[in-house]
PDB file of N, CA and C in Angstrom:
ATOM      1  N   MET A   1     182.995  69.012  88.652  1.00  0.00           N
ATOM      2  CA  MET A   1     181.776  69.219  89.897  1.00  0.00           C
ATOM      3  C   MET A   1     181.007  69.801  89.745  1.00  0.00           C
ATOM      4  N   SER A   2     179.173  69.767  89.911  1.00  0.00           N
ATOM      5  CA  SER A   2     177.905  70.233  89.712  1.00  0.00           C
ATOM      6  C   SER A   2     178.296  71.560  90.258  1.00  0.00           C
ATOM      7  N   GLY A   3     177.218  72.471  89.988  1.00  0.00           N
ATOM      8  CA  GLY A   3     177.474  73.124  91.713  1.00  0.00           C
ATOM      9  C   GLY A   3     176.782  73.431  92.712  1.00  0.00           C
ATOM     10  N   THR A   4     176.004  71.632  92.654  1.00  0.00           N
ATOM     11  CA  THR A   4     175.474  71.278  94.134  1.00  0.00           C
ATOM     12  C   THR A   4     176.319  70.683  94.912  1.00  0.00           C
ATOM     13  N   GLN A   5     177.645  70.229  94.477  1.00  0.00           N
ATOM     14  CA  GLN A   5     178.115  68.745  95.233  1.00  0.00           C
ATOM     15  C   GLN A   5     179.568  69.999  95.845  1.00  0.00           C
ATOM     16  N   LEU A   6     179.158  69.526  97.217  1.00  0.00           N
ATOM     17  CA  LEU A   6     180.567  69.849  97.490  1.00  0.00           C
ATOM     18  C   LEU A   6     181.404  68.357  98.374  1.00  0.00           C
ATOM     19  N   THR A   7     183.085  68.814  98.706  1.00  0.00           N
ATOM     20  CA  THR A   7     183.934  67.895  98.928  1.00  0.00           C
ATOM     21  C   THR A   7     184.269  68.146 100.362  1.00  0.00           C
ATOM     22  N   VAL A   8     184.169  67.254 101.372  1.00  0.00           N
ATOM     23  CA  VAL A   8     184.431  67.550 102.246  1.00  0.00           C
ATOM     24  C   VAL A   8     185.980  67.056 102.845  1.00  0.00           C
ATOM     25  N   THR A   9     187.214  67.176 103.219  1.00  0.00           N
ATOM     26  CA  THR A   9     187.753  66.299 103.463  1.00  0.00           C
ATOM     27  C   THR A   9     188.670  66.677 105.062  1.00  0.00           C
ATOM     28  N   LEU A  10     188.479  65.772 106.154  1.00  0.00           N
ATOM     29  CA  LEU A  10     188.664  65.676 107.439  1.00  0.00           C
ATOM     30  C   LEU A  10     189.963  65.311 108.158  1.00  0.00           C
ATOM     31  N   SER A  11     190.904  66.136 109.077  1.00  0.00           N
ATOM     32  CA  SER A  11     191.887  65.528 109.232  1.00  0.00           C
ATOM     33  C   SER A  11     192.294  66.205 110.637  1.00  0.00           C
ATOM     34  N   GLY A  12     192.894  65.031 111.793  1.00  0.00           N
ATOM     35  CA  GLY A  12     192.534  65.250 112.845  1.00  0.00           C
ATOM     36  C   GLY A  12     191.615  64.813 113.575  1.00  0.00           C
ATOM     37  N   GLY A  13     191.564  65.044 114.770  1.00  0.00           N
ATOM     38  CA  GLY A  13     190.372  63.954 115.813  1.00  0.00           C
ATOM     39  C   GLY A  13     190.230  62.802 115.278  1.00  0.00           C
ATOM     40  N   GLY A  14     189.089  62.223 115.427  1.00  0.00           N
ATOM     41  CA  GLY A  14     188.520  60.942 115.176  1.00  0.00           C
ATOM     42  C   GLY A  14     187.402  60.765 114.137  1.00  0.00           C
ATOM     43  N   ALA A  15     187.332  59.609 113.883  1.00  0.00           N
ATOM     44  CA  ALA A  15     185.579  59.597 112.857  1.00  0.00           C
ATOM     45  C   ALA A  15     184.262  60.746 113.684  1.00  0.00           C
ATOM     46  N   ASP A  16     184.229  60.400 115.328  1.00  0.00           N
ATOM     47  CA  ASP A  16     183.142  61.016 115.855  1.00  0.00           C
ATOM     48  C   ASP A  16     183.015  62.413 115.242  1.00  0.00           C
ATOM     49  N   ASP A  17     184.508  62.947 115.413  1.00  0.00           N
ATOM     50  CA  ASP A  17     185.143  64.537 115.634  1.00  0.00           C
ATOM     51  C   ASP A  17     184.270  64.316 113.795  1.00  0.00           C
ATOM     52  N   ALA A  18     184.732  63.312 113.191  1.00  0.00           N
ATOM     53  CA  ALA A  18     184.445  64.031 111.951  1.00  0.00           C
ATOM     54  C   ALA A  18     183.076  64.346 111.712  1.00  0.00           C
ATOM     55  N   ARG A  19     182.231  63.273 112.056  1.00  0.00           N
ATOM     56  CA  ARG A  19     180.611  62.803 111.960  1.00  0.00           C
ATOM     57  C   ARG A  19     180.170  64.190 112.316  1.00  0.00           C
ATOM     58  N   ALA A  20     180.447  65.141 113.182  1.00  0.00           N
ATOM     59  CA  ALA A  20     179.776  66.261 113.665  1.00  0.00           C
ATOM     60  C   ALA A  20     180.186  66.973 112.918  1.00  0.00           C
ATOM     61  N   VAL A  21     181.767  67.426 112.281  1.00  0.00           N
ATOM     62  CA  VAL A  21     181.207  68.317 111.135  1.00  0.00           C
ATOM     63  C   VAL A  21     180.804  68.176 110.405  1.00  0.00           C
ATOM     64  N   VAL A  22     180.207  67.026 109.515  1.00  0.00           N
ATOM     65  CA  VAL A  22     180.030  66.716 108.688  1.00  0.00           C
ATOM     66  C   VAL A  22     178.301  67.367 108.495  1.00  0.00           C
ATOM     67  N   ARG A  23     177.528  66.291 109.951  1.00  0.00           N
ATOM     68  CA  ARG A  23     176.279  66.375 110.512  1.00  0.00           C
ATOM     69  C   ARG A  23     176.276  68.249 110.501  1.00  0.00           C
ATOM     70  N   ALA A  24     176.830  69.189 110.930  1.00  0.00           N
ATOM     71  CA  ALA A  24     176.708  70.399 110.768  1.00  0.00           C
ATOM     72  C   ALA A  24     176.707  70.981 109.383  1.00  0.00           C
ATOM     73  N   LEU A  25     177.016  70.044 108.543  1.00  0.00           N
ATOM     74  CA  LEU A  25     176.312  70.922 107.419  1.00  0.00           C
ATOM     75  C   LEU A  25     175.677  70.079 106.978  1.00  0.00           C
ATOM     76  N   GLU A  26     174.621  68.894 107.323  1.00  0.00           N
ATOM     77  CA  GLU A  26     173.597  68.696 106.641  1.00  0.00           C
ATOM     78  C   GLU A  26     172.434  69.343 106.835  1.00  0.00           C
ATOM     79  N   GLY A  27     172.324  70.511 107.318  1.00  0.00           N
ATOM     80  CA  GLY A  27     171.294  70.940 107.313  1.00  0.00           C
ATOM     81  C   GLY A  27     171.097  72.706 105.617  1.00  0.00           C
ATOM     82  N   THR A  28     172.409  72.420 105.643  1.00  0.00           N
ATOM     83  CA  THR A  28     172.877  73.459 104.833  1.00  0.00           C
ATOM     84  C   THR A  28     172.570  72.368 103.072  1.00  0.00           C
ATOM     85  N   PHE A  29     173.635  71.292 102.882  1.00  0.00           N
ATOM     86  CA  PHE A  29     172.887  70.635 101.836  1.00  0.00           C
ATOM     87  C   PHE A  29     173.024  69.448 101.555  1.00  0.00           C
ATOM     88  N   GLY A  30     172.179  68.939 102.564  1.00  0.00           N
ATOM     89  CA  GLY A  30     171.741  67.478 102.632  1.00  0.00           C
ATOM     90  C   GLY A  30     171.986  66.425 102.881  1.00  0.00           C
ATOM     91  N   SER A  31     171.723  65.474 103.145  1.00  0.00           N
ATOM     92  CA  SER A  31     172.313  63.941 103.654  1.00  0.00           C
ATOM     93  C   SER A  31     173.902  63.975 102.762  1.00  0.00           C
ATOM     94  N   PRO A  32     175.551  63.515 103.333  1.00  0.00           N
ATOM     95  CA  PRO A  32     176.272  63.196 102.703  1.00  0.00           C
ATOM     96  C   PRO A  32     175.588  62.141 101.677  1.00  0.00           C
ATOM     97  N   ASP A  33     176.968  61.281 101.293  1.00  0.00           N
ATOM     98  CA  ASP A  33     177.024  60.559 100.401  1.00  0.00           C
ATOM     99  C   ASP A  33     176.998  59.048 101.494  1.00  0.00           C
ATOM    100  N   GLU A  34     178.208  59.087 102.192  1.00  0.00           N
ATOM    101  CA  GLU A  34     177.726  58.512 103.651  1.00  0.00           C
ATOM    102  C   GLU A  34     178.636  59.310 104.815  1.00  0.00           C
ATOM    103  N   LEU A  35     178.409  58.595 105.926  1.00  0.00           N
ATOM    104  CA  LEU A  35     179.103  59.709 107.272  1.00  0.00           C
ATOM    105  C   LEU A  35     180.688  58.712 107.486  1.00  0.00           C
ATOM    106  N   PRO A  36     181.638  59.180 107.760  1.00  0.00           N
ATOM    107  CA  PRO A  36     182.443  58.541 108.329  1.00  0.00           C
ATOM    108  C   PRO A  36     182.691  57.990 109.405  1.00  0.00           C
ATOM    109  N   ALA A  37     182.978  56.341 109.104  1.00  0.00           N
ATOM    110  CA  ALA A  37     182.537  55.465 110.191  1.00  0.00           C
ATOM    111  C   ALA A  37     184.167  54.565 110.676  1.00  0.00           C
ATOM    112  N   ASP A  38     185.176  54.836 109.351  1.00  0.00           N
ATOM    113  CA  ASP A  38     186.350  53.979 109.834  1.00  0.00           C
ATOM    114  C   ASP A  38     187.287  54.991 110.865  1.00  0.00           C
ATOM    115  N   GLU A  39     187.046  53.878 111.854  1.00  0.00           N
ATOM    116  CA  GLU A  39     187.913  54.364 113.133  1.00  0.00           C
ATOM    117  C   GLU A  39     189.260  54.162 113.403  1.00  0.00           C
ATOM    118  N   ASN A  40     189.682  54.142 112.278  1.00  0.00           N
ATOM    119  CA  ASN A  40     191.709  53.798 111.857  1.00  0.00           C
ATOM    120  C   ASN A  40     191.864  54.684 110.805  1.00  0.00           C
ATOM    121  N   ALA A  41     191.088  55.411 110.522  1.00  0.00           N
ATOM    122  CA  ALA A  41     191.661  56.509 108.818  1.00  0.00           C
ATOM    123  C   ALA A  41     191.661  57.433 109.530  1.00  0.00           C
ATOM    124  N   THR A  42     192.704  57.956 109.515  1.00  0.00           N
ATOM    125  CA  THR A  42     193.266  59.644 109.643  1.00  0.00           C
ATOM    126  C   THR A  42     192.308  60.813 108.544  1.00  0.00           C
ATOM    127  N   VAL A  43     192.052  60.612 107.511  1.00  0.00           N
ATOM    128  CA  VAL A  43     191.572  61.393 107.022  1.00  0.00           C
ATOM    129  C   VAL A  43     190.450  60.807 106.582  1.00  0.00           C
ATOM    130  N   HIS A  44     189.711  61.430 106.886  1.00  0.00           N
ATOM    131  CA  HIS A  44     188.247  61.441 106.172  1.00  0.00           C
ATOM    132  C   HIS A  44     187.118  62.646 105.200  1.00  0.00           C
ATOM    133  N   THR A  45     186.323  61.744 104.477  1.00  0.00           N
ATOM    134  CA  THR A  45     185.904  62.520 103.173  1.00  0.00           C
ATOM    135  C   THR A  45     184.443  62.377 103.058  1.00  0.00           C
ATOM    136  N   ALA A  46     183.752  63.029 102.473  1.00  0.00           N
ATOM    137  CA  ALA A  46     182.076  63.023 102.510  1.00  0.00           C
ATOM    138  C   ALA A  46     182.321  64.366 100.925  1.00  0.00           C
ATOM    139  N   THR A  47     180.641  63.472 100.774  1.00  0.00           N
ATOM    140  CA  THR A  47     180.780  64.477  99.971  1.00  0.00           C
ATOM    141  C   THR A  47     178.837  64.645  99.313  1.00  0.00           C
ATOM    142  N   PHE A  48     178.816  65.831  99.543  1.00  0.00           N
ATOM    143  CA  PHE A  48     177.657  66.323  98.970  1.00  0.00           C
ATOM    144  C   PHE A  48     177.202  66.337  98.057  1.00  0.00           C
ATOM    145  N   ASP A  49     175.752  66.063  97.335  1.00  0.00           N
ATOM    146  CA  ASP A  49     175.371  65.928  96.613  1.00  0.00           C
ATOM    147  C   ASP A  49     174.561  66.895  96.078  1.00  0.00           C
ATOM    148  N   GLY A  50     173.603  67.087  96.850  1.00  0.00           N
ATOM    149  CA  GLY A  50     172.612  67.522  97.070  1.00  0.00           C
ATOM    150  C   GLY A  50     172.105  68.915  96.955  1.00  0.00           C
ATOM    151  N   ASP A  51     171.173  69.458  97.005  1.00  0.00           N
ATOM    152  CA  ASP A  51     170.506  71.083  97.240  1.00  0.00           C
ATOM    153  C   ASP A  51     171.603  71.836  98.263  1.00  0.00           C
ATOM    154  N   THR A  52     172.155  73.051  97.830  1.00  0.00           N
ATOM    155  CA  THR A  52     172.283  73.960  98.404  1.00  0.00           C
ATOM    156  C   THR A  52     171.805  74.744  99.296  1.00  0.00           C
ATOM    157  N   ASN A  53     170.201  74.406  99.123  1.00  0.00           N
ATOM    158  CA  ASN A  53     169.036  75.449  99.930  1.00  0.00           C
ATOM    159  C   ASN A  53     168.330  74.237 100.692  1.00  0.00           C
ATOM    160  N   ALA A  54     169.318  73.443 100.855  1.00  0.00           N
ATOM    161  CA  ALA A  54     168.419  72.107 101.896  1.00  0.00           C
ATOM    162  C   ALA A  54     167.850  72.466 103.006  1.00  0.00           C
ATOM    163  N   GLY A  55     168.043  73.552 103.744  1.00  0.00           N
ATOM    164  CA  GLY A  55     167.773  74.533 105.127  1.00  0.00           C
ATOM    165  C   GLY A  55     168.584  75.851 105.424  1.00  0.00           C
ATOM    166  N   PRO A  56     168.594  76.660 106.492  1.00  0.00           N
ATOM    167  CA  PRO A  56     169.055  77.414 106.464  1.00  0.00           C
ATOM    168  C   PRO A  56     170.143  77.908 106.401  1.00  0.00           C
ATOM    169  N   ALA A  57     171.156  78.327 105.830  1.00  0.00           N
ATOM    170  CA  ALA A  57     172.147  78.366 106.666  1.00  0.00           C
ATOM    171  C   ALA A  57     172.704  78.501 108.060  1.00  0.00           C
ATOM    172  N   GLY A  58     173.416  77.049 108.117  1.00  0.00           N
ATOM    173  CA  GLY A  58     173.832  76.863 109.216  1.00  0.00           C
ATOM    174  C   GLY A  58     172.779  75.728 109.633  1.00  0.00           C
ATOM    175  N   GLY A  59     172.113  75.444 109.298  1.00  0.00           N
ATOM    176  CA  GLY A  59     171.064  73.752 109.323  1.00  0.00           C
ATOM    177  C   GLY A  59     171.239  74.008 111.188  1.00  0.00           C
ATOM    178  N   ASP A  60     170.793  72.820 111.331  1.00  0.00           N
ATOM    179  CA  ASP A  60     170.674  72.911 112.361  1.00  0.00           C
ATOM    180  C   ASP A  60     171.734  72.493 113.235  1.00  0.00           C
ATOM    181  N   GLY A  61     172.931  71.769 113.063  1.00  0.00           N
ATOM    182  CA  GLY A  61     174.015  72.369 113.666  1.00  0.00           C
ATOM    183  C   GLY A  61     174.630  73.324 114.271  1.00  0.00           C
ATOM    184  N   ALA A  62     174.264  74.234 113.574  1.00  0.00           N
ATOM    185  CA  ALA A  62     174.632  75.942 114.529  1.00  0.00           C
ATOM    186  C   ALA A  62     175.006  76.163 115.725  1.00  0.00           C
ATOM    187  N   GLY A  63     176.452  76.123 115.958  1.00  0.00           N
ATOM    188  CA  GLY A  63     176.245  76.150 116.953  1.00  0.00           C
ATOM    189  C   GLY A  63     176.394  74.837 118.666  1.00  0.00           C
ATOM    190  N   SER A  64     176.467  73.869 117.572  1.00  0.00           N
ATOM    191  CA  SER A  64     176.244  72.426 118.405  1.00  0.00           C
ATOM    192  C   SER A  64     177.158  71.948 118.638  1.00  0.00           C
ATOM    193  N   GLY A  65     178.349  72.675 117.931  1.00  0.00           N
ATOM    194  CA  GLY A  65     179.996  70.801 117.613  1.00  0.00           C
ATOM    195  C   GLY A  65     180.669  70.970 119.235  1.00  0.00           C
ATOM    196  N   GLN A  66     180.477  69.207 118.786  1.00  0.00           N
ATOM    197  CA  GLN A  66     182.110  69.114 119.742  1.00  0.00           C
ATOM    198  C   GLN A  66     182.881  68.471 119.687  1.00  0.00           C
ATOM    199  N   LEU A  67     183.582  68.649 119.726  1.00  0.00           N
ATOM    200  CA  LEU A  67     185.071  68.194 118.639  1.00  0.00           C
ATOM    201  C   LEU A  67     186.432  67.393 120.137  1.00  0.00           C
ATOM    202  N   SER A  68     186.439  66.763 120.111  1.00  0.00           N
ATOM    203  CA  SER A  68     187.626  66.122 120.992  1.00  0.00           C
ATOM    204  C   SER A  68     188.583  66.645 120.608  1.00  0.00           C
ATOM    205  N   ALA A  69     189.136  66.957 119.978  1.00  0.00           N
ATOM    206  CA  ALA A  69     190.745  67.530 118.980  1.00  0.00           C
ATOM    207  C   ALA A  69     190.335  68.509 118.180  1.00  0.00           C
ATOM    208  N   PRO A  70     191.384  68.899 117.687  1.00  0.00           N
ATOM    209  CA  PRO A  70     191.413  69.893 116.649  1.00  0.00           C
ATOM    210  C   PRO A  70     190.921  69.288 114.812  1.00  0.00           C
ATOM    211  N   VAL A  71     190.222  69.886 114.344  1.00  0.00           N
ATOM    212  CA  VAL A  71     190.627  69.064 113.163  1.00  0.00           C
ATOM    213  C   VAL A  71     190.990  70.191 111.433  1.00  0.00           C
ATOM    214  N   THR A  72     191.318  69.879 111.008  1.00  0.00           N
ATOM    215  CA  THR A  72     191.691  70.819 110.112  1.00  0.00           C
ATOM    216  C   THR A  72     190.763  70.126 108.802  1.00  0.00           C
ATOM    217  N   VAL A  73     189.832  71.601 108.077  1.00  0.00           N
ATOM    218  CA  VAL A  73     188.343  71.052 107.201  1.00  0.00           C
ATOM    219  C   VAL A  73     189.138  71.453 105.471  1.00  0.00           C
ATOM    220  N   THR A  74     188.780  70.641 105.087  1.00  0.00           N
ATOM    221  CA  THR A  74     188.883  71.327 103.159  1.00  0.00           C
ATOM    222  C   THR A  74     187.447  71.385 102.650  1.00  0.00           C
ATOM    223  N   VAL A  75     186.802  72.396 102.522  1.00  0.00           N
ATOM    224  CA  VAL A  75     185.932  72.252 101.837  1.00  0.00           C
ATOM    225  C   VAL A  75     186.030  72.468  99.920  1.00  0.00           C
ATOM    226  N   GLN A  76     185.811  71.895  99.199  1.00  0.00           N
ATOM    227  CA  GLN A  76     186.001  72.157  97.635  1.00  0.00           C
ATOM    228  C   GLN A  76     184.258  71.899  97.204  1.00  0.00           C
ATOM    229  N   GLY A  77     184.098  72.691  96.290  1.00  0.00           N
ATOM    230  CA  GLY A  77     182.837  73.284  95.866  1.00  0.00           C
ATOM    231  C   GLY A  77     182.968  74.020  94.201  1.00  0.00           C
ATOM    232  N   SER A  78     181.820  74.654  94.271  1.00  0.00           N
ATOM    233  CA  SER A  78     181.584  75.790  93.713  1.00  0.00           C
ATOM    234  C   SER A  78     181.395  76.814  94.702  1.00  0.00           C
ATOM    235  N   PRO A  79     181.998  78.077  93.855  1.00  0.00           N
ATOM    236  CA  PRO A  79     182.138  79.210  95.330  1.00  0.00           C
ATOM    237  C   PRO A  79     180.950  79.469  95.961  1.00  0.00           C
ATOM    238  N   GLU A  80     180.083  79.601  95.618  1.00  0.00           N
ATOM    239  CA  GLU A  80     178.592  79.541  96.285  1.00  0.00           C
ATOM    240  C   GLU A  80     178.725  78.658  97.827  1.00  0.00           C
ATOM    241  N   ALA A  81     178.462  77.199  96.767  1.00  0.00           N
ATOM    242  CA  ALA A  81     178.533  76.132  98.178  1.00  0.00           C
ATOM    243  C   ALA A  81     179.669  76.133  98.742  1.00  0.00           C
ATOM    244  N   VAL A  82     181.233  76.508  98.750  1.00  0.00           N
ATOM    245  CA  VAL A  82     182.019  76.920  99.569  1.00  0.00           C
ATOM    246  C   VAL A  82     182.069  77.658 100.573  1.00  0.00           C
ATOM    247  N   ARG A  83     181.455  79.005 100.510  1.00  0.00           N
ATOM    248  CA  ARG A  83     180.772  79.922 100.904  1.00  0.00           C
ATOM    249  C   ARG A  83     180.355  79.148 101.669  1.00  0.00           C
ATOM    250  N   ARG A  84     178.681  79.130 101.465  1.00  0.00           N
ATOM    251  CA  ARG A  84     177.782  78.328 102.643  1.00  0.00           C
ATOM    252  C   ARG A  84     178.605  77.472 103.601  1.00  0.00           C
ATOM    253  N   ALA A  85     179.446  76.010 103.544  1.00  0.00           N
ATOM    254  CA  ALA A  85     180.032  75.203 103.729  1.00  0.00           C
ATOM    255  C   ALA A  85     180.773  76.288 104.896  1.00  0.00           C
ATOM    256  N   SER A  86     181.647  77.423 104.030  1.00  0.00           N
ATOM    257  CA  SER A  86     182.539  77.877 105.443  1.00  0.00           C
ATOM    258  C   SER A  86     181.428  78.632 106.577  1.00  0.00           C
ATOM    259  N   ASP A  87     180.525  79.175 106.141  1.00  0.00           N
ATOM    260  CA  ASP A  87     179.359  80.652 106.861  1.00  0.00           C
ATOM    261  C   ASP A  87     179.002  79.064 107.858  1.00  0.00           C
ATOM    262  N   THR A  88     178.433  77.558 107.792  1.00  0.00           N
ATOM    263  CA  THR A  88     178.095  76.831 108.662  1.00  0.00           C
ATOM    264  C   THR A  88     178.777  76.531 109.388  1.00  0.00           C
ATOM    265  N   LEU A  89     179.449  76.443 109.212  1.00  0.00           N
ATOM    266  CA  LEU A  89     181.069  76.013 109.772  1.00  0.00           C
ATOM    267  C   LEU A  89     181.729  76.403 111.193  1.00  0.00           C
ATOM    268  N   THR A  90     181.802  78.106 110.867  1.00  0.00           N
ATOM    269  CA  THR A  90     182.227  79.180 111.406  1.00  0.00           C
ATOM    270  C   THR A  90     181.810  79.523 112.613  1.00  0.00           C
ATOM    271  N   ARG A  91     180.022  79.048 111.825  1.00  0.00           N
ATOM    272  CA  ARG A  91     178.937  79.594 113.650  1.00  0.00           C
ATOM    273  C   ARG A  91     178.679  78.025 114.120  1.00  0.00           C
ATOM    274  N   ALA A  92     178.858  77.077 113.697  1.00  0.00           N
ATOM    275  CA  ALA A  92     178.837  75.864 114.254  1.00  0.00           C
ATOM    276  C   ALA A  92     179.862  75.415 115.463  1.00  0.00           C
ATOM    277  N   PHE A  93     181.492  75.926 114.581  1.00  0.00           N
ATOM    278  CA  PHE A  93     182.216  75.335 115.923  1.00  0.00           C
ATOM    279  C   PHE A  93     183.369  77.219 115.990  1.00  0.00           C
ATOM    280  N   THR A  94     184.038  76.559 116.297  1.00  0.00           N
ATOM    281  CA  THR A  94     185.488  77.217 116.907  1.00  0.00           C
ATOM    282  C   THR A  94     186.480  77.236 115.015  1.00  0.00           C
ATOM    283  N   ALA A  95     186.429  78.375 114.654  1.00  0.00           N
ATOM    284  CA  ALA A  95     187.127  78.046 113.684  1.00  0.00           C
ATOM    285  C   ALA A  95     188.162  79.110 113.417  1.00  0.00           C
ATOM    286  N   ARG A  96     189.417  78.947 112.654  1.00  0.00           N
ATOM    287  CA  ARG A  96     190.132  79.822 112.078  1.00  0.00           C
ATOM    288  C   ARG A  96     190.526  79.229 110.207  1.00  0.00           C
ATOM    289  N   ASP A  97     189.748  80.525 109.432  1.00  0.00           N
ATOM    290  CA  ASP A  97     190.514  80.000 108.416  1.00  0.00           C
ATOM    291  C   ASP A  97     191.778  80.408 107.829  1.00  0.00           C
ATOM    292  N   ASP A  98     192.041  78.857 107.376  1.00  0.00           N
ATOM    293  CA  ASP A  98     193.615  78.609 107.033  1.00  0.00           C
ATOM    294  C   ASP A  98     194.392  79.366 105.240  1.00  0.00           C
ATOM    295  N   GLY A  99     192.533  79.925 104.619  1.00  0.00           N
ATOM    296  CA  GLY A  99     193.355  80.158 103.453  1.00  0.00           C
ATOM    297  C   GLY A  99     192.288  79.663 102.226  1.00  0.00           C
ATOM    298  N   ALA A 100     192.027  79.856 101.433  1.00  0.00           N
ATOM    299  CA  ALA A 100     191.141  79.461 100.065  1.00  0.00           C
ATOM    300  C   ALA A 100     192.310  79.596  98.623  1.00  0.00           C
ATOM    301  N   ALA A 101     191.788  79.184  97.628  1.00  0.00           N
ATOM    302  CA  ALA A 101     192.339  78.498  96.992  1.00  0.00           C
ATOM    303  C   ALA A 101     191.260  78.476  95.466  1.00  0.00           C
ATOM    304  N   SER A 102     191.406  79.493  94.451  1.00  0.00           N
ATOM    305  CA  SER A 102     189.864  79.855  93.442  1.00  0.00           C
ATOM    306  C   SER A 102     190.226  78.806  92.446  1.00  0.00           C
ATOM    307  N   GLY A 103     190.195  78.128  91.637  1.00  0.00           N
ATOM    308  CA  GLY A 103     189.844  77.715  89.995  1.00  0.00           C
ATOM    309  C   GLY A 103     189.324  78.812  89.574  1.00  0.00           C
ATOM    310  N   ASP A 104     188.954  78.216  87.583  1.00  0.00           N
ATOM    311  CA  ASP A 104     188.228  78.613  87.091  1.00  0.00           C
ATOM    312  C   ASP A 104     186.534  78.618  87.315  1.00  0.00           C
ATOM    313  N   GLN A 105     186.310  77.303  87.641  1.00  0.00           N
ATOM    314  CA  GLN A 105     184.716  77.250  88.321  1.00  0.00           C
ATOM    315  C   GLN A 105     184.938  76.904  89.698  1.00  0.00           C
ATOM    316  N   GLU A 106     185.620  76.150  90.308  1.00  0.00           N
ATOM    317  CA  GLU A 106     185.762  76.022  91.560  1.00  0.00           C
ATOM    318  C   GLU A 106     186.561  76.575  92.968  1.00  0.00           C
ATOM    319  N   GLN A 107     186.584  76.168  94.147  1.00  0.00           N
ATOM    320  CA  GLN A 107     187.109  77.006  95.487  1.00  0.00           C
ATOM    321  C   GLN A 107     187.305  75.671  96.005  1.00  0.00           C
ATOM    322  N   GLU A 108     188.181  76.578  97.029  1.00  0.00           N
ATOM    323  CA  GLU A 108     188.903  74.937  97.933  1.00  0.00           C
ATOM    324  C   GLU A 108     189.086  76.041  98.969  1.00  0.00           C
ATOM    325  N   ARG A 109     188.873  75.731  99.536  1.00  0.00           N
ATOM    326  CA  ARG A 109     188.757  76.853 101.663  1.00  0.00           C
ATOM    327  C   ARG A 109     189.473  75.744 102.383  1.00  0.00           C
ATOM    328  N   GLN A 110     189.887  75.947 103.357  1.00  0.00           N
ATOM    329  CA  GLN A 110     190.765  74.809 104.635  1.00  0.00           C
ATOM    330  C   GLN A 110     190.399  76.134 105.468  1.00  0.00           C
ATOM    331  N   LEU A 111     189.641  75.456 106.994  1.00  0.00           N
ATOM    332  CA  LEU A 111     189.165  75.989 107.990  1.00  0.00           C
ATOM    333  C   LEU A 111     189.976  74.790 109.160  1.00  0.00           C
ATOM    334  N   LEU A 112     190.206  75.300 110.218  1.00  0.00           N
ATOM    335  CA  LEU A 112     190.661  74.817 111.375  1.00  0.00           C
ATOM    336  C   LEU A 112     190.084  75.006 112.459  1.00  0.00           C
ATOM    337  N   LEU A 113     189.311  73.628 112.958  1.00  0.00           N
ATOM    338  CA  LEU A 113     188.063  73.945 113.974  1.00  0.00           C
ATOM    339  C   LEU A 113     188.390  73.369 114.825  1.00  0.00           C
ATOM    340  N   GLU A 114     188.662  74.180 116.344  1.00  0.00           N
ATOM    341  CA  GLU A 114     188.899  73.758 117.266  1.00  0.00           C
ATOM    342  C   GLU A 114     187.680  73.327 118.440  1.00  0.00           C
ATOM    343  N   PRO A 115     188.193  72.437 119.362  1.00  0.00           N
ATOM    344  CA  PRO A 115     187.232  71.696 120.585  1.00  0.00           C
ATOM    345  C   PRO A 115     186.924  73.151 121.655  1.00  0.00           C
TER     346      PRO A 115
END
């Protein structure tokens, strides 16, 4: 996993909720590989390969999060990418930090985003 790659896994809520979370990250990480689209999926993923300096921390999504249900988000990548993603999501949504795990070169953090 490169220093600029971030993988986001989302569960709970629907595809619209997953898209809202991914869009909140676009200002910080650029466009994802694709937006969550499958309305019947119970887990959605998105990968950002772009520059982690794509925009100001928080990007355009800061403070604009609208969710219909709680969404559990796991972000995985370099420690810097995970920190920036966590900061962005915490500003954009009501969030609870559910913990982190660190490896040699990457980190994982889980957040619960609430409507």
